[in-house]
């Protein structure tokens, strides 16, 4: 099935650093969602975006819906060890079609 | 409130054997999803149910995979016969509606290893 491109594929950062990742597609989406998945668990929804240009925060997390509607960005400020996991984007369009990204693996070094 | 429950958590079988996974969604959630997640990849939708009706099974390999959701609550996903390439995590999720804004709640998944 189709998977959206996420970048970077993996990140190793020091605790306290900020993190940026993005998700890109060749086609337009109406909704962008960001999930976090920890080992042995299913993905958990972090942030949902519904309008081009929208900027939404959830604590230290901030996500943006790209103005072209073909991309989305997730930033994590002042990372902490519990931020470790794999972050997935999900794009959704009309007709209930949705696709997950390939994931960004985040490792935070204390 | 209990989350999405899946069992078993792990399953190891030999190729050509049958296998079944069970999912109990969050109470009151009408929409149920089965996903396949390969190592290092995002989840890929296999089938979506609205109550007991499979409304999107376009990605389900019907030659060997089958699913059912009797009475619109619990669901079972079956593979018969299993192949080596079926080794993956099978995730179940549920949501209260099927709309674009509906939050999907995922279970912990069943990790299948086919030898």
Tab-separated table of C-alpha atoms in Angstrom:
chain	number	residue	atom	x	y	z
A	1	UNK	CA	0.000	0.000	0.000
A	2	UNK	CA	0.929	3.644	-0.278
A	3	UNK	CA	3.148	5.104	2.433
A	4	UNK	CA	3.982	8.759	2.890
A	5	UNK	CA	7.620	9.833	3.026
A	6	UNK	CA	8.920	10.898	6.404
A	7	UNK	CA	12.228	12.575	7.082
A	8	UNK	CA	14.521	11.960	8.764
A	9	UNK	CA	14.217	8.196	9.090
A	10	UNK	CA	15.936	8.288	12.483
A	11	UNK	CA	17.295	10.856	14.915
A	12	UNK	CA	19.701	10.649	17.835
A	13	UNK	CA	19.643	13.784	19.969
A	14	UNK	CA	20.725	15.014	23.360
A	15	UNK	CA	18.135	15.611	26.028
A	16	UNK	CA	16.979	19.213	25.905
A	17	UNK	CA	17.438	19.648	22.166
A	18	UNK	CA	14.608	20.540	19.831
A	19	UNK	CA	13.438	18.061	17.181
A	20	UNK	CA	11.978	18.652	13.736
A	21	UNK	CA	10.554	16.087	11.365
A	22	UNK	CA	8.381	16.237	8.295
A	23	UNK	CA	6.063	14.209	6.149
A	24	UNK	CA	5.629	14.724	2.430
A	25	UNK	CA	3.333	13.433	-0.267
A	26	UNK	CA	2.840	13.842	-3.978
A	27	UNK	CA	-0.891	14.283	-3.479
A	28	UNK	CA	-3.142	16.543	-1.441
A	29	UNK	CA	-4.648	15.615	1.901
A	30	UNK	CA	-7.488	17.197	3.863
A	31	UNK	CA	-6.324	16.067	7.280
A	32	UNK	CA	-2.917	15.448	8.769
A	33	UNK	CA	-2.407	13.495	11.968
A	34	UNK	CA	0.688	12.731	13.995
A	35	UNK	CA	1.093	9.595	16.114
A	36	UNK	CA	3.732	8.246	18.470
A	37	UNK	CA	4.397	4.526	18.809
A	38	UNK	CA	6.401	3.008	21.644
A	39	UNK	CA	7.824	-0.528	21.547
A	40	UNK	CA	5.178	-3.207	21.907
A	41	UNK	CA	2.327	-0.734	21.690
A	42	UNK	CA	0.024	0.645	19.056
A	43	UNK	CA	0.287	4.233	17.789
A	44	UNK	CA	-1.198	6.978	19.957
A	45	UNK	CA	-2.607	10.161	18.440
A	46	UNK	CA	-0.650	13.308	19.335
A	47	UNK	CA	-2.001	16.089	17.151
A	48	UNK	CA	-4.641	16.467	14.421
A	49	UNK	CA	-4.628	19.190	11.742
A	50	UNK	CA	-7.635	20.014	9.564
A	51	UNK	CA	-6.798	23.139	7.564
A	52	UNK	CA	-3.931	24.236	5.326
A	53	UNK	CA	-1.555	26.466	7.241
A	54	UNK	CA	-2.926	25.391	10.609
A	55	UNK	CA	-0.459	25.401	13.478
A	56	UNK	CA	-1.431	23.369	16.533
A	57	UNK	CA	0.371	22.693	19.797
A	58	UNK	CA	0.079	19.973	22.387
A	59	UNK	CA	2.446	20.723	25.235
A	60	UNK	CA	5.982	20.647	23.855
A	61	UNK	CA	4.735	19.385	20.497
A	62	UNK	CA	3.815	21.687	17.627
A	63	UNK	CA	2.572	20.514	14.257
A	64	UNK	CA	1.784	22.400	11.071
A	65	UNK	CA	-0.388	21.596	8.088
A	66	UNK	CA	1.594	22.660	5.030
A	67	UNK	CA	0.038	25.334	2.837
A	68	UNK	CA	0.357	23.126	-0.243
A	69	UNK	CA	-1.612	20.435	1.649
A	70	UNK	CA	1.044	17.963	0.537
A	71	UNK	CA	3.130	18.070	3.673
A	72	UNK	CA	3.127	18.415	7.432
A	73	UNK	CA	5.715	19.132	10.091
A	74	UNK	CA	6.159	18.117	13.715
A	75	UNK	CA	8.427	19.856	16.192
A	76	UNK	CA	9.277	18.759	19.712
A	77	UNK	CA	10.867	21.337	21.965
A	78	UNK	CA	13.227	20.594	24.844
A	79	UNK	CA	13.222	16.830	24.311
A	80	UNK	CA	13.158	14.469	27.287
A	81	UNK	CA	13.942	10.743	27.488
A	82	UNK	CA	10.266	9.743	27.393
A	83	UNK	CA	9.974	11.284	23.919
A	84	UNK	CA	11.714	8.169	22.612
A	85	UNK	CA	9.640	6.277	20.079
A	86	UNK	CA	8.627	6.202	16.451
A	87	UNK	CA	6.609	9.126	15.153
A	88	UNK	CA	4.202	8.533	12.286
A	89	UNK	CA	2.288	10.990	10.196
A	90	UNK	CA	-1.031	10.086	8.609
A	91	UNK	CA	-2.658	11.890	5.754
A	92	UNK	CA	-6.372	11.570	5.074
A	93	UNK	CA	-8.458	12.688	2.118
A	94	UNK	CA	-12.019	12.408	0.903
A	95	UNK	CA	-13.573	9.000	0.686
A	96	UNK	CA	-11.973	7.917	3.941
A	97	UNK	CA	-8.666	7.261	2.207
A	98	UNK	CA	-5.756	7.535	4.593
A	99	UNK	CA	-2.116	6.542	4.591
A	100	UNK	CA	0.575	6.383	7.240
A	101	UNK	CA	4.112	7.627	6.805
A	102	UNK	CA	7.214	5.486	6.993
A	103	UNK	CA	8.036	6.762	10.480
A	104	UNK	CA	10.793	8.731	12.213
A	105	UNK	CA	12.584	6.906	15.008
A	106	UNK	CA	13.648	9.237	17.821
A	107	UNK	CA	16.313	8.403	20.382
A	108	UNK	CA	16.987	10.872	23.194
A	109	UNK	CA	20.315	10.558	24.944
A	110	UNK	CA	20.186	11.654	28.595
B	1	UNK	CA	-12.284	2.711	30.474
B	2	UNK	CA	-10.544	-0.248	28.860
B	3	UNK	CA	-8.701	0.317	25.628
B	4	UNK	CA	-8.627	-1.875	22.552
B	5	UNK	CA	-7.762	-5.423	23.567
B	6	UNK	CA	-5.948	-7.823	21.286
B	7	UNK	CA	-4.912	-11.402	21.737
B	8	UNK	CA	-2.645	-13.162	21.539
B	9	UNK	CA	0.195	-10.665	21.916
B	10	UNK	CA	2.658	-12.986	20.250
B	11	UNK	CA	2.234	-15.959	17.948
B	12	UNK	CA	4.824	-18.211	16.360
B	13	UNK	CA	3.698	-20.704	13.747
B	14	UNK	CA	5.138	-22.722	10.926
B	15	UNK	CA	4.341	-21.776	7.362
B	16	UNK	CA	1.183	-23.231	5.881
B	17	UNK	CA	-0.464	-23.319	9.312
B	18	UNK	CA	-3.597	-21.285	10.041
B	19	UNK	CA	-3.629	-18.473	12.582
B	20	UNK	CA	-6.286	-16.204	14.052
B	21	UNK	CA	-6.146	-12.898	15.877
B	22	UNK	CA	-8.864	-11.483	18.084
B	23	UNK	CA	-9.785	-7.864	18.795
B	24	UNK	CA	-12.180	-6.340	21.289
B	25	UNK	CA	-12.723	-2.638	20.508
B	26	UNK	CA	-13.530	0.129	22.933
B	27	UNK	CA	-17.115	-0.146	24.095
B	28	UNK	CA	-19.472	1.805	21.879
B	29	UNK	CA	-17.051	2.188	18.988
B	30	UNK	CA	-18.823	1.311	15.760
B	31	UNK	CA	-15.802	1.449	13.485
B	32	UNK	CA	-13.092	-1.188	13.669
B	33	UNK	CA	-9.871	-1.405	11.673
B	34	UNK	CA	-7.296	-4.099	11.103
B	35	UNK	CA	-3.820	-2.996	10.100
B	36	UNK	CA	-0.649	-4.744	9.064
B	37	UNK	CA	2.623	-3.222	10.235
B	38	UNK	CA	5.888	-4.487	8.840
B	39	UNK	CA	9.137	-3.793	10.668
B	40	UNK	CA	10.261	-0.218	10.106
B	41	UNK	CA	7.042	0.764	8.345
B	42	UNK	CA	3.847	2.520	9.195
B	43	UNK	CA	0.567	0.625	9.572
B	44	UNK	CA	-1.253	-0.343	6.394
B	45	UNK	CA	-5.006	-0.777	6.435
B	46	UNK	CA	-6.297	-4.279	5.723
B	47	UNK	CA	-9.999	-3.880	6.422
B	48	UNK	CA	-12.438	-1.419	7.973
B	49	UNK	CA	-15.768	-2.325	9.546
B	50	UNK	CA	-18.775	-0.148	10.201
B	51	UNK	CA	-20.661	-2.176	12.794
B	52	UNK	CA	-20.735	-5.672	11.270
B	53	UNK	CA	-20.270	-4.561	7.658
B	54	UNK	CA	-16.866	-4.585	5.978
B	55	UNK	CA	-16.924	-1.249	4.140
B	56	UNK	CA	-13.329	-1.253	2.899
B	57	UNK	CA	-11.492	-4.516	2.336
B	58	UNK	CA	-9.683	-3.501	-0.834
B	59	UNK	CA	-6.246	-4.147	0.694
B	60	UNK	CA	-7.111	-7.501	2.252
B	61	UNK	CA	-5.439	-10.430	0.415
B	62	UNK	CA	-8.592	-12.445	0.127
B	63	UNK	CA	-6.952	-15.603	-1.088
B	64	UNK	CA	-5.574	-16.287	2.368
B	65	UNK	CA	-6.912	-13.606	4.703
B	66	UNK	CA	-10.421	-13.390	6.081
B	67	UNK	CA	-12.060	-11.339	8.774
B	68	UNK	CA	-15.370	-11.180	10.538
B	69	UNK	CA	-17.074	-8.955	13.045
B	70	UNK	CA	-20.058	-10.820	14.346
B	71	UNK	CA	-22.656	-8.682	16.121
B	72	UNK	CA	-20.610	-5.584	15.344
B	73	UNK	CA	-18.377	-5.838	18.407
B	74	UNK	CA	-15.425	-8.256	18.560
B	75	UNK	CA	-13.539	-9.098	15.404
B	76	UNK	CA	-11.336	-11.941	14.241
B	77	UNK	CA	-8.696	-11.813	11.522
B	78	UNK	CA	-7.583	-15.141	10.087
B	79	UNK	CA	-4.752	-16.220	7.823
B	80	UNK	CA	-4.896	-19.611	6.161
B	81	UNK	CA	-2.395	-20.779	5.172
B	82	UNK	CA	0.288	-18.484	6.598
B	83	UNK	CA	3.352	-17.640	4.520
B	84	UNK	CA	6.798	-16.470	5.606
B	85	UNK	CA	6.029	-12.964	4.355
B	86	UNK	CA	3.087	-12.668	6.723
B	87	UNK	CA	5.452	-12.136	9.660
B	88	UNK	CA	4.501	-8.713	10.994
B	89	UNK	CA	2.521	-6.948	13.688
B	90	UNK	CA	-1.242	-6.988	13.234
B	91	UNK	CA	-2.876	-3.964	14.808
B	92	UNK	CA	-6.532	-3.461	15.595
B	93	UNK	CA	-8.005	0.001	16.110
B	94	UNK	CA	-11.447	1.384	16.790
B	95	UNK	CA	-13.175	4.739	16.582
B	96	UNK	CA	-16.574	6.088	17.513
B	97	UNK	CA	-17.235	7.253	13.966
B	98	UNK	CA	-15.648	6.772	10.575
B	99	UNK	CA	-15.280	10.420	9.685
B	100	UNK	CA	-11.975	12.136	8.992
B	101	UNK	CA	-11.893	13.714	12.413
B	102	UNK	CA	-12.490	10.458	14.264
B	103	UNK	CA	-9.691	9.485	16.599
B	104	UNK	CA	-8.549	5.912	16.126
B	105	UNK	CA	-7.482	4.097	19.268
B	106	UNK	CA	-5.016	1.301	18.653
B	107	UNK	CA	-4.508	-1.929	20.495
B	108	UNK	CA	-1.016	-3.216	21.339
B	109	UNK	CA	-0.968	-5.529	18.343
B	110	UNK	CA	-0.235	-9.193	17.751
B	111	UNK	CA	3.295	-9.960	16.651
B	112	UNK	CA	3.218	-12.894	14.230
B	113	UNK	CA	6.316	-14.867	13.356
B	114	UNK	CA	6.030	-17.440	10.589
B	115	UNK	CA	8.875	-19.970	10.470
